[in-house]
C-alpha positions as a Python dict, from the first residue, in 0.01 Angstrom:
ca = {
    (1, 'M'): (0, 0, 0),
    (2, 'A'): (355, 16, 131),
    (3, 'P'): (588, 279, -16),
    (4, 'S'): (818, 159, -288),
    (5, 'T'): (1174, 84, -179),
    (6, 'T'): (1306, 6, -528),
    (7, 'A'): (1316, 362, -660),
    (8, 'A'): (1638, 562, -651),
    (9, 'P'): (1696, 697, -299),
    (10, 'Q'): (1593, 1054, -237),
    (11, 'R'): (1910, 1265, -209),
    (12, 'I'): (1919, 1488, 101),
    (13, 'A'): (2192, 1747, 159),
    (14, 'L'): (2261, 1847, 519),
    (15, 'L'): (2428, 2186, 488),
    (16, 'A'): (2718, 2204, 734),
    (17, 'F'): (2923, 2506, 841),
    (18, 'P'): (3066, 2630, 1172),
    (19, 'G'): (2800, 2727, 1424),
    (20, 'V'): (2524, 2486, 1325),
    (21, 'R'): (2334, 2333, 1617),
    (22, 'A'): (2414, 1977, 1712),
    (23, 'F'): (2049, 1905, 1797),
    (24, 'D'): (1927, 1999, 1450),
    (25, 'V'): (2206, 1800, 1287),
    (26, 'S'): (2099, 1499, 1495),
    (27, 'V'): (1734, 1541, 1394),
    (28, 'I'): (1821, 1552, 1025),
    (29, 'N'): (2041, 1246, 1060),
    (30, 'E'): (1779, 1057, 1261),
    (31, 'V'): (1504, 1119, 1004),
    (32, 'W'): (1699, 1067, 681),
    (33, 'G'): (2025, 901, 788),
    (34, 'V'): (1892, 576, 938),
    (35, 'D'): (1815, 276, 717),
    (36, 'R'): (1454, 173, 788),
    (37, 'T'): (1380, 1, 457),
    (38, 'E'): (1293, -322, 641),
    (39, 'R'): (1000, -130, 791),
    (40, 'G'): (875, -14, 452),
    (41, 'V'): (1043, 327, 465),
    (42, 'P'): (1204, 436, 137),
    (43, 'A'): (1583, 455, 115),
    (44, 'F'): (1746, 796, 153),
    (45, 'E'): (2091, 918, 58),
    (46, 'L'): (2187, 1174, 323),
    (47, 'R'): (2510, 1364, 263),
    (48, 'R'): (2684, 1618, 484),
    (49, 'A'): (2788, 1897, 247),
    (50, 'A'): (3030, 2173, 342),
    (51, 'A'): (3273, 2413, 181),
    (52, 'D'): (3551, 2155, 231),
    (53, 'R'): (3606, 1820, 407),
    (54, 'A'): (3747, 1972, 727),
    (55, 'P'): (3553, 1884, 1046),
    (56, 'V'): (3285, 2138, 1134),
    (57, 'T'): (3298, 2246, 1498),
    (58, 'M'): (2976, 2255, 1697),
    (59, 'R'): (2898, 2356, 2053),
    (60, 'G'): (2978, 2119, 2340),
    (61, 'G'): (3300, 1981, 2197),
    (62, 'L'): (3121, 1808, 1909),
    (63, 'S'): (3225, 1808, 1546),
    (64, 'L'): (3071, 1701, 1217),
    (65, 'T'): (3278, 1551, 938),
    (66, 'P'): (3148, 1642, 591),
    (67, 'D'): (3145, 1369, 328),
    (68, 'R'): (3067, 1594, 31),
    (69, 'T'): (3153, 1947, -78),
    (70, 'L'): (2897, 2213, -165),
    (71, 'A'): (2912, 2103, -528),
    (72, 'W'): (2698, 1802, -429),
    (73, 'L'): (2399, 2036, -377),
    (74, 'R'): (2358, 2027, -755),
    (75, 'R'): (2252, 1661, -720),
    (76, 'A'): (2035, 1702, -411),
    (77, 'D'): (1657, 1660, -417),
    (78, 'L'): (1627, 1851, -89),
    (79, 'V'): (1863, 2081, 104),
    (80, 'V'): (1820, 2102, 482),
    (81, 'V'): (1979, 2385, 683),
    (82, 'P'): (2028, 2329, 1058),
    (83, 'G'): (1969, 2606, 1309),
    (84, 'L'): (2251, 2813, 1454),
    (85, 'D'): (2407, 2864, 1796),
    (86, 'D'): (2464, 3234, 1717),
    (87, 'H'): (2185, 3356, 1491),
    (88, 'L'): (2363, 3674, 1379),
    (89, 'T'): (2696, 3519, 1280),
    (90, 'P'): (2735, 3556, 902),
    (91, 'A'): (2736, 3227, 716),
    (92, 'P'): (3038, 3168, 488),
    (93, 'S'): (2998, 3321, 144),
    (94, 'P'): (3034, 2984, -36),
    (95, 'V'): (2744, 2848, 171),
    (96, 'L'): (2522, 3143, 82),
    (97, 'D'): (2616, 3116, -285),
    (98, 'A'): (2539, 2743, -283),
    (99, 'L'): (2197, 2810, -131),
    (100, 'R'): (2119, 3074, -395),
    (101, 'H'): (2220, 2838, -678),
    (102, 'A'): (2012, 2555, -531),
    (103, 'H'): (1712, 2786, -507),
    (104, 'D'): (1763, 2904, -865),
    (105, 'R'): (1758, 2538, -976),
    (106, 'G'): (1424, 2490, -799),
    (107, 'T'): (1559, 2255, -532),
    (108, 'P'): (1341, 2258, -220),
    (109, 'I'): (1520, 2407, 81),
    (110, 'A'): (1418, 2357, 445),
    (111, 'A'): (1558, 2550, 742),
    (112, 'L'): (1517, 2435, 1100),
    (113, 'C'): (1467, 2693, 1375),
    (114, 'G'): (1739, 2961, 1345),
    (115, 'G'): (1836, 2827, 1004),
    (116, 'A'): (1591, 3088, 878),
    (117, 'F'): (1860, 3349, 951),
    (118, 'T'): (2094, 3172, 709),
    (119, 'L'): (1830, 3174, 436),
    (120, 'A'): (1762, 3541, 509),
    (121, 'Q'): (2134, 3620, 478),
    (122, 'A'): (2126, 3455, 135),
    (123, 'G'): (1833, 3679, 39),
    (124, 'L'): (1605, 3382, -13),
    (125, 'L'): (1339, 3502, 233),
    (126, 'D'): (1296, 3854, 99),
    (127, 'G'): (925, 3903, 37),
    (128, 'R'): (848, 3555, 170),
    (129, 'R'): (666, 3427, 476),
    (130, 'A'): (895, 3254, 724),
    (131, 'I'): (898, 3131, 1082),
    (132, 'T'): (1162, 3077, 1348),
    (133, 'H'): (1163, 3015, 1723),
    (134, 'W'): (905, 3238, 1893),
    (135, 'N'): (1183, 3397, 2100),
    (136, 'L'): (1369, 3498, 1782),
    (137, 'T'): (1089, 3645, 1571),
    (138, 'D'): (1164, 4006, 1673),
    (139, 'L'): (1535, 3953, 1604),
    (140, 'L'): (1458, 3816, 1258),
    (141, 'R'): (1231, 4112, 1183),
    (142, 'K'): (1490, 4362, 1304),
    (143, 'H'): (1785, 4228, 1107),
    (144, 'H'): (1592, 4112, 800),
    (145, 'P'): (1300, 4353, 752),
    (146, 'G'): (1228, 4212, 407),
    (147, 'V'): (1104, 3887, 559),
    (148, 'A'): (732, 3849, 637),
    (149, 'V'): (782, 3684, 977),
    (150, 'V'): (490, 3466, 1087),
    (151, 'P'): (478, 3459, 1467),
    (152, 'D'): (306, 3135, 1560),
    (153, 'A'): (331, 2852, 1306),
    (154, 'L'): (512, 2526, 1380),
    (155, 'F'): (641, 2524, 1021),
    (156, 'L'): (534, 2671, 691),
    (157, 'Q'): (606, 2669, 319),
    (158, 'D'): (646, 2960, 82),
    (159, 'G'): (725, 2845, -268),
    (160, 'N'): (1002, 2586, -254),
    (161, 'I'): (1128, 2710, 84),
    (162, 'W'): (1029, 2567, 422),
    (163, 'T'): (1103, 2711, 766),
    (164, 'S'): (1021, 2583, 1113),
    (165, 'A'): (985, 2710, 1467),
    (166, 'G'): (1222, 2616, 1747),
    (167, 'T'): (1386, 2284, 1835),
    (168, 'A'): (1113, 2016, 1837),
    (169, 'A'): (931, 2190, 1550),
    (170, 'G'): (1230, 2092, 1337),
    (171, 'I'): (1128, 1730, 1393),
    (172, 'D'): (773, 1822, 1286),
    (173, 'L'): (901, 1978, 964),
    (174, 'C'): (1135, 1689, 877),
    (175, 'L'): (858, 1433, 929),
    (176, 'H'): (620, 1649, 725),
    (177, 'L'): (867, 1660, 437),
    (178, 'V'): (883, 1280, 447),
    (179, 'R'): (502, 1268, 458),
    (180, 'V'): (448, 1490, 153),
    (181, 'T'): (716, 1305, -43),
    (182, 'H'): (658, 943, 56),
    (183, 'G'): (322, 929, 233),
    (184, 'A'): (184, 922, 585),
    (185, 'E'): (285, 561, 657),
    (186, 'A'): (654, 628, 592),
    (187, 'A'): (647, 934, 819),
    (188, 'A'): (461, 738, 1086),
    (189, 'A'): (715, 455, 1074),
    (190, 'I'): (1001, 700, 1126),
    (191, 'A'): (809, 874, 1407),
    (192, 'R'): (747, 542, 1581),
    (193, 'S'): (1117, 462, 1561),
    (194, 'M'): (1197, 803, 1711),
    (195, 'V'): (923, 761, 1976),
    (196, 'T'): (763, 1089, 1875),
    (197, 'A'): (429, 1198, 1735),
    (198, 'P'): (403, 1160, 1354),
    (199, 'F'): (250, 1508, 1345),
    (200, 'R'): (143, 1776, 1588),
    (201, 'T'): (-134, 2026, 1532),
    (202, 'G'): (-170, 2384, 1640),
    (203, 'T'): (90, 2658, 1642),
    (204, 'Q'): (386, 2748, 1857),
    (205, 'A'): (155, 2986, 2043),
    (206, 'Q'): (91, 2693, 2275),
    (207, 'F'): (458, 2702, 2386),
    (208, 'I'): (505, 3076, 2437),
    (209, 'E'): (554, 3171, 2802),
    (210, 'H'): (231, 3274, 2972),
    (211, 'P'): (209, 3467, 3300),
    (212, 'T'): (-53, 3231, 3445),
    (213, 'P'): (5, 2855, 3413),
    (214, 'R'): (-293, 2636, 3322),
    (215, 'A'): (-414, 2379, 3573),
    (216, 'D'): (-290, 2024, 3526),
    (217, 'R'): (-647, 1901, 3573),
    (218, 'D'): (-769, 2095, 3271),
    (219, 'A'): (-472, 1978, 3062),
    (220, 'D'): (-545, 1615, 3150),
    (221, 'A'): (-913, 1656, 3062),
    (222, 'L'): (-827, 1812, 2727),
    (223, 'A'): (-577, 1536, 2647),
    (224, 'A'): (-841, 1276, 2729),
    (225, 'V'): (-1104, 1436, 2506),
    (226, 'R'): (-856, 1461, 2217),
    (227, 'A'): (-774, 1092, 2257),
    (228, 'Y'): (-1146, 1012, 2257),
    (229, 'A'): (-1208, 1214, 1940),
    (230, 'L'): (-918, 1042, 1762),
    (231, 'T'): (-1058, 697, 1835),
    (232, 'H'): (-1411, 803, 1737),
    (233, 'L'): (-1347, 1014, 1427),
    (234, 'A'): (-1647, 869, 1244),
    (235, 'E'): (-1884, 1013, 1504),
    (236, 'P'): (-2019, 1367, 1478),
    (237, 'H'): (-1848, 1603, 1722),
    (238, 'T'): (-1927, 1959, 1821),
    (239, 'V'): (-1765, 2198, 2065),
    (240, 'A'): (-2060, 2140, 2296),
    (241, 'S'): (-2038, 1759, 2281),
    (242, 'L'): (-1661, 1759, 2340),
    (243, 'A'): (-1692, 2014, 2619),
    (244, 'A'): (-1949, 1794, 2792),
    (245, 'R'): (-1690, 1517, 2821),
    (246, 'T'): (-1461, 1750, 3019),
    (247, 'G'): (-1727, 1900, 3244),
    (248, 'M'): (-1654, 2248, 3107),
    (249, 'S'): (-1887, 2493, 2943),
    (250, 'P'): (-1843, 2516, 2563),
    (251, 'R'): (-1695, 2865, 2593),
    (252, 'S'): (-1447, 2765, 2865),
    (253, 'F'): (-1358, 2445, 2677),
    (254, 'A'): (-1289, 2633, 2353),
    (255, 'R'): (-1073, 2887, 2535),
    (256, 'H'): (-866, 2626, 2720),
    (257, 'F'): (-837, 2407, 2408),
    (258, 'Q'): (-691, 2691, 2200),
    (259, 'A'): (-455, 2794, 2480),
    (260, 'T'): (-329, 2436, 2503),
    (261, 'T'): (-303, 2345, 2134),
    (262, 'G'): (-280, 2679, 1956),
    (263, 'T'): (-587, 2606, 1744),
    (264, 'T'): (-964, 2576, 1782),
    (265, 'P'): (-1136, 2244, 1857),
    (266, 'L'): (-1301, 2224, 1515),
    (267, 'R'): (-985, 2316, 1322),
    (268, 'W'): (-796, 2052, 1519),
    (269, 'L'): (-1065, 1794, 1445),
    (270, 'I'): (-1066, 1869, 1072),
    (271, 'T'): (-686, 1837, 1060),
    (272, 'Q'): (-707, 1496, 1228),
    (273, 'R'): (-976, 1385, 985),
    (274, 'V'): (-773, 1495, 683),
    (275, 'A'): (-470, 1304, 817),
    (276, 'A'): (-676, 989, 877),
    (277, 'A'): (-834, 1017, 530),
    (278, 'R'): (-492, 1049, 367),
    (279, 'K'): (-378, 730, 535),
    (280, 'L'): (-688, 539, 422),
    (281, 'L'): (-649, 670, 67),
    (282, 'E'): (-285, 558, 63),
    (283, 'L'): (-325, 217, 223),
    (284, 'T'): (-673, 89, 131),
    (285, 'D'): (-906, 50, -165),
    (286, 'H'): (-1210, 181, 21),
    (287, 'P'): (-1438, 393, -197),
    (288, 'I'): (-1403, 767, -145),
    (289, 'S'): (-1747, 779, 14),
    (290, 'E'): (-1645, 511, 266),
    (291, 'V'): (-1326, 699, 351),
    (292, 'A'): (-1537, 1009, 411),
    (293, 'R'): (-1770, 813, 639),
    (294, 'R'): (-1492, 649, 840),
    (295, 'T'): (-1313, 975, 901),
    (296, 'G'): (-1621, 1171, 1002),
    (297, 'F'): (-1661, 1396, 701),
    (298, 'G'): (-1996, 1237, 628),
    (299, 'S'): (-1992, 1298, 255),
    (300, 'E'): (-1744, 1296, -29),
    (301, 'V'): (-1835, 1658, -105),
    (302, 'T'): (-1743, 1774, 245),
    (303, 'M'): (-1417, 1578, 242),
    (304, 'R'): (-1329, 1718, -99),
    (305, 'Q'): (-1378, 2074, 31),
    (306, 'H'): (-1145, 2017, 325),
    (307, 'F'): (-883, 1843, 109),
    (308, 'A'): (-885, 2145, -120),
    (309, 'G'): (-831, 2377, 174),
    (310, 'H'): (-558, 2169, 340),
    (311, 'L'): (-377, 2003, 49),
    (312, 'A'): (-486, 2195, -263),
    (313, 'T'): (-604, 1870, -423),
    (314, 'S'): (-902, 1635, -415),
    (315, 'P'): (-917, 1295, -239),
    (316, 'R'): (-946, 1118, -574),
    (317, 'D'): (-648, 1303, -724),
    (318, 'Y'): (-447, 1248, -406),
    (319, 'R'): (-498, 872, -423),
    (320, 'A'): (-425, 861, -796),
    (321, 'A'): (-104, 1064, -765),
    (322, 'F'): (20, 861, -471),
    (323, 'R'): (-39, 528, -641),
    (324, 'Q'): (96, 634, -981),
    (325, 'R'): (428, 700, -809),
    (326, 'G'): (432, 366, -631),
    (327, 'G'): (371, 519, -291),
    (328, 'S'): (599, 818, -338),
    (329, 'S'): (509, 1173, -430),
    (330, 'P'): (782, 1430, -495),
    (331, 'I'): (791, 1754, -301),
    (332, 'A'): (629, 2025, -511),
    (333, 'R'): (890, 2250, -660),
}
């Protein structure tokens, strides 16, 4: 079932102020600012909100022209905060006040990379779990000790606040926010247009500098076995059976797999199966038991257990909620 394109566009506020990173601004605009309705993607209303309409200076001689003031955040369904060039520069007081008011209204707020520092300055991360670029986690802890900094996630949610790790993880978070609001097919269509993966698994531990580089041969073998598993999800897989396809011992395979992806082989496999099951539930009328079979869970009971752990819902309720909203599910507030 294709997402509905007749509903009112989701209103996205890109929060703009001096010092925001041009890359993050571009990511936000690429995900929500491009009309892809002819491809079945819902319409979005992306607005660049700032304290006033004056151009916002960014690094590299670039500037961003706001088209709304901060008052527009009262209408927004989602507020997205770009990362910063200088993570310790105080954000303007009106920006911090606008963020606090949006949070008080229950509006979801997402910060990309160093945007977590802006949320922390507003006091919105006190007592919350948050993530930023792996090279900035100690700085965030030092200057904002009230934040429970998570060292190795790609992105995470705490209440109605989302934060992401560095640079490319901002793309992951933006696509995930599309996925949870409008479904996997809409996120996949945007990802295809951007020539990027619709979702990545693992943590940013896979990108942290290591003293000893891994061999290209092992990386190629691991990529090949992941590709095989994805095209044969219905088959039973174990660490031993996957390791056999690479010529490694199970122990060596598991160690190299986690170093490469940031997660274990079985956790990665379950995540892929949940993603595939979501897509089948959204786009087909297959019985739940058939979805479980096609995605390798084997039984509806097993699939239901993993849906509960990953999505805090059941496959049946997921399908019902998605279809009741015509292919669109609002971000939980």
